[in-house]
C-alpha cells in the first residue's frame, strides 16, 4: 500500500508520528520517502538520533507549521499520502489560548487540504478526537470543525483523484500528556495520594499501535468522506489509579474547565448516518456529491446501519478494561512498568 510512495506526516515528531514511522519502516520497507513536517527542532533532532540518516535515507525532516500555507504547499510537492496529526491538543491550553488553537486546528486544516489539492496528493487521513463529538470545549469544537472541513473537501476536489477521510479515537494509552505517565510520575516521586478529577469519570482506551492500525486501515479502504471510529474498550479513571498504585489514596479534586465526565464517539443523531463495518464504525458524510449511500454500503461488504438512537460513549460501552487488563496493557506499552 505504501511501498513506492511518499508519505508526509504533519506533527510527525509526536507520539503518533513516531509510532507511525516505526510501523511504516517495519511493514513497508520499500516506501519511497517519509516526510516529517513539524515545528519542533529539538523533537526532530531526537528523532534523527533514533533513525540515523545513513541507515534511513528515506526519512526527511522539514521544519514548518501547518499555519504556514506556502511552506506546507512546498513540503507537499511529490507527496502521495498525507497523515494530518498536527494539533493543539490540551483542553486547558486551548481554553486559555483560543485564537492560537483556532489558527492551528482550523486554519491548519484548511492549509493541509489546499496543499493536498494543489499537489496531486492521492490520500489524506486526518486524526480527530472523541472530544470532537458533541464538543463542550474549544479543542473539541476546533477538531469538529476540522473534521467537517476534511470531509467536505471531497466535494471540492473536482476531477482530482484524491480521497479525504477522518479517524476519531479516544485517549491514547501512555502518550505524552495522558494521565498514565502523570500518575506514575507522582507515585515514583513519593506522593501519598493521586488526584482524581471525579470518581465517576470514564474514558475510552486505545494504544498507539491500535491508532496507527486504524489509520492504515483507513488508507487502504476509504472511499472518501468517512469518519472512522474504532470499537475500543472504556476504563474508569479510578481503575487506572489502582492499576498503577493500589496502595495510594485517591483524592477528588474536581473536573477541570472544559472537561467531560464521560467521552462520546457517536451521538444518537450520528447514528442516523453510521454504519457498522465489523471492527470499526463509519459515520458517512451528510452531504456527498461523489458517492451515494449505496456506494458506501457496496464498498464495505457486510456493512449495515446501526440502530437509530445508537449511542457510543465511554460510560455505556459493552467492553471494559479492568484493573488487571489495564496492568497487562501498561506492561506492553510503557517501558519498565511495574506496580508499586
Tab-separated table of C-alpha atoms in Angstrom:
chain	number	residue	atom	x	y	z
A	1	UNK	CA	0.000	0.000	0.000
A	2	UNK	CA	2.790	2.475	0.859
A	3	UNK	CA	5.674	0.851	-0.995
A	4	UNK	CA	6.963	3.198	-3.673
A	5	UNK	CA	5.020	6.147	-2.232
A	6	UNK	CA	5.940	9.356	-0.453
A	7	UNK	CA	4.181	9.951	2.856
A	8	UNK	CA	4.048	13.263	4.728
A	9	UNK	CA	3.079	13.378	8.405
A	10	UNK	CA	2.165	16.724	9.943
A	11	UNK	CA	3.114	16.842	13.602
A	12	UNK	CA	5.301	13.889	12.723
A	13	UNK	CA	7.526	14.064	15.809
A	14	UNK	CA	4.653	13.434	18.233
A	15	UNK	CA	3.722	10.133	19.860
A	16	UNK	CA	1.569	9.104	16.920
A	17	UNK	CA	4.138	10.162	14.330
A	18	UNK	CA	6.889	8.144	15.971
A	19	UNK	CA	4.766	5.006	16.098
A	20	UNK	CA	3.503	5.561	12.550
A	21	UNK	CA	7.047	5.873	11.197
A	22	UNK	CA	8.087	2.770	13.136
A	23	UNK	CA	5.170	0.868	11.577
A	24	UNK	CA	5.901	2.038	8.025
A	25	UNK	CA	9.559	1.057	8.294
A	26	UNK	CA	8.552	-2.363	9.613
A	27	UNK	CA	5.731	-3.141	7.188
A	28	UNK	CA	6.667	-1.166	4.059
A	29	UNK	CA	10.443	-1.455	3.558
A	30	UNK	CA	10.186	-0.074	0.024
A	31	UNK	CA	8.453	3.168	0.935
A	32	UNK	CA	9.906	5.894	-1.261
A	33	UNK	CA	10.059	8.719	1.270
A	34	UNK	CA	8.681	9.674	4.698
A	35	UNK	CA	8.498	13.414	5.307
A	36	UNK	CA	8.321	14.555	8.925
A	37	UNK	CA	6.741	18.002	8.937
A	38	UNK	CA	6.736	19.706	12.338
A	39	UNK	CA	7.794	22.895	14.086
A	40	UNK	CA	9.860	21.348	16.914
A	41	UNK	CA	13.574	21.428	16.128
A	42	UNK	CA	14.528	19.510	19.281
A	43	UNK	CA	11.995	16.745	18.652
A	44	UNK	CA	13.263	16.408	15.089
A	45	UNK	CA	16.819	16.185	16.400
A	46	UNK	CA	15.798	13.413	18.814
A	47	UNK	CA	14.022	11.537	16.033
A	48	UNK	CA	17.127	11.776	13.843
A	49	UNK	CA	19.141	10.128	16.611
A	50	UNK	CA	16.676	7.247	16.610
A	51	UNK	CA	16.759	6.958	12.812
A	52	UNK	CA	20.260	7.948	11.583
A	53	UNK	CA	20.325	9.291	8.034
A	54	UNK	CA	22.875	6.727	6.854
A	55	UNK	CA	20.533	3.889	7.867
A	56	UNK	CA	17.227	5.548	6.971
A	57	UNK	CA	17.808	7.640	3.824
A	58	UNK	CA	14.066	7.643	3.080
A	59	UNK	CA	13.369	9.900	6.075
A	60	UNK	CA	13.215	13.658	5.528
A	61	UNK	CA	12.720	16.330	8.179
A	62	UNK	CA	11.118	19.676	7.378
A	63	UNK	CA	10.673	22.436	9.930
A	64	UNK	CA	7.294	24.011	9.309
A	65	UNK	CA	3.936	24.892	10.799
A	66	UNK	CA	0.549	23.900	9.384
A	67	UNK	CA	-0.396	27.560	9.840
A	68	UNK	CA	2.099	28.435	7.076
A	69	UNK	CA	0.212	27.705	3.850
A	70	UNK	CA	3.075	28.406	1.456
A	71	UNK	CA	5.586	26.307	3.362
A	72	UNK	CA	3.087	23.456	3.567
A	73	UNK	CA	2.387	23.562	-0.178
A	74	UNK	CA	6.118	23.411	-0.846
A	75	UNK	CA	6.504	20.475	1.541
A	76	UNK	CA	3.727	18.534	-0.202
A	77	UNK	CA	5.317	18.561	-3.650
A	78	UNK	CA	5.606	14.961	-4.847
A	79	UNK	CA	3.682	13.611	-1.850
A	80	UNK	CA	1.215	10.742	-2.370
A	81	UNK	CA	-0.218	10.413	1.147
A	82	UNK	CA	-0.765	12.946	3.942
A	83	UNK	CA	-1.430	11.967	7.535
A	84	UNK	CA	-2.536	15.064	9.425
A	85	UNK	CA	-1.644	14.684	13.094
A	86	UNK	CA	-0.591	18.229	13.993
A	87	UNK	CA	-2.855	19.957	16.506
A	88	UNK	CA	-3.055	21.882	19.741
A	89	UNK	CA	-4.464	19.072	21.875
A	90	UNK	CA	-4.553	20.133	25.516
A	91	UNK	CA	-8.040	21.182	26.634
A	92	UNK	CA	-6.873	23.789	29.128
A	93	UNK	CA	-4.268	25.199	26.729
A	94	UNK	CA	-6.958	25.693	24.091
A	95	UNK	CA	-9.310	27.378	26.560
A	96	UNK	CA	-6.602	29.837	27.616
A	97	UNK	CA	-5.290	30.409	24.064
A	98	UNK	CA	-8.406	30.171	21.878
A	99	UNK	CA	-7.143	32.130	18.883
A	100	UNK	CA	-3.930	30.124	18.726
A	101	UNK	CA	-5.912	26.881	18.890
A	102	UNK	CA	-8.121	28.020	16.012
A	103	UNK	CA	-5.102	29.037	13.924
A	104	UNK	CA	-3.577	25.574	14.238
A	105	UNK	CA	-6.584	23.263	14.330
A	106	UNK	CA	-8.932	25.044	11.919
A	107	UNK	CA	-6.770	27.240	9.685
A	108	UNK	CA	-4.153	24.485	9.656
A	109	UNK	CA	-6.748	22.007	8.377
A	110	UNK	CA	-7.644	24.387	5.529
A	111	UNK	CA	-3.960	24.686	4.629
A	112	UNK	CA	-3.475	20.909	4.583
A	113	UNK	CA	-6.495	20.498	2.303
A	114	UNK	CA	-5.316	23.248	-0.061
A	115	UNK	CA	-1.783	21.833	-0.180
A	116	UNK	CA	-3.127	18.359	-0.955
A	117	UNK	CA	-5.384	19.647	-3.749
A	118	UNK	CA	-2.570	21.744	-5.240
A	119	UNK	CA	-0.009	18.941	-5.350
A	120	UNK	CA	-1.848	15.899	-6.676
A	121	UNK	CA	-1.883	14.046	-3.361
A	122	UNK	CA	-3.933	10.828	-3.569
A	123	UNK	CA	-4.922	10.064	0.040
A	124	UNK	CA	-5.407	12.254	3.112
A	125	UNK	CA	-6.339	10.941	6.548
A	126	UNK	CA	-6.797	13.416	9.399
A	127	UNK	CA	-6.644	12.445	13.062
A	128	UNK	CA	-9.512	13.575	15.264
A	129	UNK	CA	-10.553	13.000	18.875
A	130	UNK	CA	-13.520	11.833	20.896
A	131	UNK	CA	-13.733	15.405	22.179
A	132	UNK	CA	-14.958	16.449	18.710
A	133	UNK	CA	-18.182	14.523	19.355
A	134	UNK	CA	-20.773	16.837	20.955
A	135	UNK	CA	-17.962	19.211	21.986
A	136	UNK	CA	-18.142	21.300	25.135
A	137	UNK	CA	-14.617	22.743	24.961
A	138	UNK	CA	-12.772	24.756	22.324
A	139	UNK	CA	-10.366	21.944	21.486
A	140	UNK	CA	-13.271	19.653	20.657
A	141	UNK	CA	-15.042	22.387	18.710
A	142	UNK	CA	-11.976	23.116	16.582
A	143	UNK	CA	-11.464	19.426	15.856
A	144	UNK	CA	-15.125	19.015	14.877
A	145	UNK	CA	-14.671	21.949	12.505
A	146	UNK	CA	-11.511	20.335	11.160
A	147	UNK	CA	-13.367	17.035	10.663
A	148	UNK	CA	-16.107	18.786	8.711
A	149	UNK	CA	-13.530	20.568	6.545
A	150	UNK	CA	-11.744	17.354	5.598
A	151	UNK	CA	-14.973	15.500	4.876
A	152	UNK	CA	-16.341	18.359	2.778
A	153	UNK	CA	-13.043	18.561	0.863
A	154	UNK	CA	-14.217	15.529	-1.126
A	155	UNK	CA	-16.891	17.780	-2.652
A	156	UNK	CA	-14.415	20.342	-3.987
A	157	UNK	CA	-11.804	18.004	-5.452
A	158	UNK	CA	-13.192	18.349	-8.971
A	159	UNK	CA	-11.567	15.838	-11.316
A	160	UNK	CA	-8.650	15.180	-8.975
A	161	UNK	CA	-8.058	11.587	-7.891
A	162	UNK	CA	-7.912	12.242	-4.153
A	163	UNK	CA	-9.739	10.933	-1.096
A	164	UNK	CA	-10.108	12.696	2.279
A	165	UNK	CA	-11.189	10.830	5.427
A	166	UNK	CA	-11.002	11.237	9.209
A	167	UNK	CA	-10.300	8.848	12.082
A	168	UNK	CA	-11.641	9.531	15.578
A	169	UNK	CA	-10.479	7.752	18.704
A	170	UNK	CA	-10.088	8.226	22.439
A	171	UNK	CA	-7.279	8.657	24.941
A	172	UNK	CA	-4.034	7.098	23.753
A	173	UNK	CA	-2.550	4.889	26.424
A	174	UNK	CA	0.768	6.188	27.714
A	175	UNK	CA	1.125	9.053	25.226
A	176	UNK	CA	2.602	12.371	26.290
A	177	UNK	CA	0.011	14.315	28.243
A	178	UNK	CA	-2.057	11.272	29.224
A	179	UNK	CA	-2.962	10.544	32.830
A	180	UNK	CA	-0.964	7.296	32.978
A	181	UNK	CA	2.596	8.740	32.944
A	182	UNK	CA	1.324	11.524	35.216
A	183	UNK	CA	0.157	9.018	37.838
A	184	UNK	CA	3.376	7.020	37.520
A	185	UNK	CA	5.457	10.166	37.996
A	186	UNK	CA	3.532	11.190	41.121
A	187	UNK	CA	3.819	7.690	42.569
A	188	UNK	CA	7.561	7.484	41.931
A	189	UNK	CA	8.107	10.926	43.455
A	190	UNK	CA	6.632	9.673	46.720
A	191	UNK	CA	3.126	11.118	46.548
A	192	UNK	CA	0.759	9.960	49.304
A	193	UNK	CA	-2.336	10.240	47.118
A	194	UNK	CA	-3.368	10.541	43.473
A	195	UNK	CA	-5.640	13.377	42.281
A	196	UNK	CA	-8.877	12.223	40.612
A	197	UNK	CA	-10.980	14.890	38.940
A	198	UNK	CA	-14.196	12.903	39.533
A	199	UNK	CA	-14.537	9.373	40.888
A	200	UNK	CA	-17.230	8.609	38.281
A	201	UNK	CA	-15.097	9.606	35.300
A	202	UNK	CA	-14.675	7.178	32.381
A	203	UNK	CA	-12.650	7.315	29.190
A	204	UNK	CA	-12.063	5.289	26.035
A	205	UNK	CA	-8.779	3.429	25.818
A	206	UNK	CA	-6.603	2.785	22.772
A	207	UNK	CA	-2.916	2.010	22.285
A	208	UNK	CA	-0.697	3.938	19.896
A	209	UNK	CA	-0.363	0.871	17.693
A	210	UNK	CA	-4.136	0.450	17.528
A	211	UNK	CA	-4.418	4.102	16.491
A	212	UNK	CA	-1.814	3.559	13.769
A	213	UNK	CA	-3.585	0.383	12.634
A	214	UNK	CA	-6.841	2.330	12.271
A	215	UNK	CA	-5.138	4.945	10.090
A	216	UNK	CA	-3.523	2.222	7.973
A	217	UNK	CA	-6.896	0.514	7.560
A	218	UNK	CA	-8.500	3.803	6.550
A	219	UNK	CA	-5.781	4.464	3.981
A	220	UNK	CA	-6.258	1.036	2.454
A	221	UNK	CA	-10.059	1.003	2.436
A	222	UNK	CA	-11.541	4.502	2.441
A	223	UNK	CA	-13.796	5.687	-0.343
A	224	UNK	CA	-13.555	9.276	0.854
A	225	UNK	CA	-15.744	11.205	3.275
A	226	UNK	CA	-15.925	8.618	6.051
A	227	UNK	CA	-15.257	9.358	9.706
A	228	UNK	CA	-13.896	6.095	11.118
A	229	UNK	CA	-14.320	5.113	14.775
A	230	UNK	CA	-12.771	2.029	16.389
A	231	UNK	CA	-14.641	-0.312	18.713
A	232	UNK	CA	-12.421	0.129	21.751
A	233	UNK	CA	-12.898	-0.509	25.475
A	234	UNK	CA	-13.589	2.002	28.229
A	235	UNK	CA	-11.985	2.342	31.635
A	236	UNK	CA	-12.781	4.004	34.927
A	237	UNK	CA	-10.218	6.603	35.922
A	238	UNK	CA	-10.178	5.114	39.412
A	239	UNK	CA	-9.171	1.733	37.937
A	240	UNK	CA	-6.222	3.375	36.178
A	241	UNK	CA	-5.049	4.728	39.521
A	242	UNK	CA	-5.494	1.338	41.198
A	243	UNK	CA	-3.617	-0.397	38.398
A	244	UNK	CA	-0.619	1.891	38.886
A	245	UNK	CA	-0.564	2.494	42.645
A	246	UNK	CA	-3.023	0.248	44.513
A	247	UNK	CA	-1.779	1.414	47.914
A	248	UNK	CA	-2.190	5.146	47.376
A	249	UNK	CA	-5.280	7.065	48.448
A	250	UNK	CA	-7.400	8.835	45.839
A	251	UNK	CA	-8.354	12.484	46.283
A	252	UNK	CA	-11.179	14.008	44.240
A	253	UNK	CA	-10.123	17.457	43.006
A	254	UNK	CA	-12.957	18.427	40.636
A	255	UNK	CA	-13.402	18.426	36.878
A	256	UNK	CA	-11.203	20.887	35.003
A	257	UNK	CA	-12.677	23.620	32.775
A	258	UNK	CA	-13.940	22.146	29.512
A	259	UNK	CA	-13.629	18.541	30.709
A	260	UNK	CA	-16.385	15.941	30.317
A	261	UNK	CA	-17.388	13.336	32.866
A	262	UNK	CA	-17.671	10.765	30.051
A	263	UNK	CA	-16.441	10.914	26.470
A	264	UNK	CA	-18.563	10.271	23.407
A	265	UNK	CA	-17.745	8.909	19.962
A	266	UNK	CA	-21.160	8.568	18.295
A	267	UNK	CA	-24.251	10.532	19.358
A	268	UNK	CA	-27.840	9.311	18.833
A	269	UNK	CA	-28.141	11.824	15.999
A	270	UNK	CA	-24.927	10.498	14.408
A	271	UNK	CA	-26.486	7.028	14.431
A	272	UNK	CA	-28.715	8.023	11.511
A	273	UNK	CA	-25.654	8.054	9.250
A	274	UNK	CA	-23.430	5.491	10.986
A	275	UNK	CA	-22.613	2.098	9.512
A	276	UNK	CA	-21.085	-0.890	11.281
A	277	UNK	CA	-18.011	-2.223	9.468
A	278	UNK	CA	-17.235	-5.021	11.918
A	279	UNK	CA	-14.096	-3.865	13.711
A	280	UNK	CA	-14.913	-0.204	13.144
A	281	UNK	CA	-17.822	2.190	12.705
A	282	UNK	CA	-18.008	4.835	9.999
A	283	UNK	CA	-20.090	7.998	10.103
A	284	UNK	CA	-20.976	8.809	6.498
A	285	UNK	CA	-20.994	12.387	5.175
A	286	UNK	CA	-24.266	14.290	5.395
A	287	UNK	CA	-23.538	15.892	2.026
A	288	UNK	CA	-21.672	13.860	-0.598
A	289	UNK	CA	-21.592	14.836	-4.265
A	290	UNK	CA	-19.408	11.944	-5.411
A	291	UNK	CA	-20.887	8.900	-3.660
A	292	UNK	CA	-24.319	7.640	-2.646
A	293	UNK	CA	-25.227	5.704	0.477
A	294	UNK	CA	-25.378	2.578	-1.699
A	295	UNK	CA	-21.824	3.253	-2.891
A	296	UNK	CA	-20.559	3.150	0.690
A	297	UNK	CA	-22.537	0.025	1.607
A	298	UNK	CA	-21.327	-1.759	-1.517
A	299	UNK	CA	-17.762	-0.623	-0.895
A	300	UNK	CA	-17.807	-2.309	2.533
A	301	UNK	CA	-19.298	-5.810	2.057
A	302	UNK	CA	-21.340	-6.905	5.072
A	303	UNK	CA	-21.691	-3.375	6.439
A	304	UNK	CA	-25.039	-2.163	7.734
A	305	UNK	CA	-26.558	0.805	9.500
A	306	UNK	CA	-26.605	0.811	13.292
A	307	UNK	CA	-29.937	1.069	15.064
A	308	UNK	CA	-31.424	4.551	15.208
A	309	UNK	CA	-30.652	6.094	18.566
A	310	UNK	CA	-27.421	4.081	18.932
A	311	UNK	CA	-25.084	5.867	21.320
A	312	UNK	CA	-21.387	5.069	21.757
A	313	UNK	CA	-19.948	6.707	24.872
A	314	UNK	CA	-17.350	5.695	27.433
A	315	UNK	CA	-19.966	5.113	30.139
A	316	UNK	CA	-22.373	2.950	28.111
A	317	UNK	CA	-19.735	0.787	26.434
A	318	UNK	CA	-20.155	-3.001	26.463
A	319	UNK	CA	-16.380	-3.531	26.550
A	320	UNK	CA	-14.483	-2.511	29.703
A	321	UNK	CA	-10.900	-2.696	30.867
A	322	UNK	CA	-10.387	-3.849	34.445
A	323	UNK	CA	-7.526	-3.164	36.839
A	324	UNK	CA	-5.950	-6.428	35.721
A	325	UNK	CA	-6.309	-5.862	31.974
A	326	UNK	CA	-5.035	-2.309	32.352
A	327	UNK	CA	-1.898	-3.582	34.063
A	328	UNK	CA	-1.347	-6.082	31.264
A	329	UNK	CA	-1.696	-3.342	28.659
A	330	UNK	CA	0.531	-0.902	30.546
A	331	UNK	CA	3.248	-3.551	30.726
A	332	UNK	CA	3.179	-3.859	26.929
A	333	UNK	CA	3.349	-0.175	26.046
A	334	UNK	CA	5.181	1.504	28.941
A	335	UNK	CA	8.864	0.523	29.266
A	336	UNK	CA	9.712	-0.751	32.739
A	337	UNK	CA	6.142	-0.540	34.026
A	338	UNK	CA	5.601	-2.069	37.446
A	339	UNK	CA	3.006	-1.914	40.182
A	340	UNK	CA	4.099	-0.226	43.407
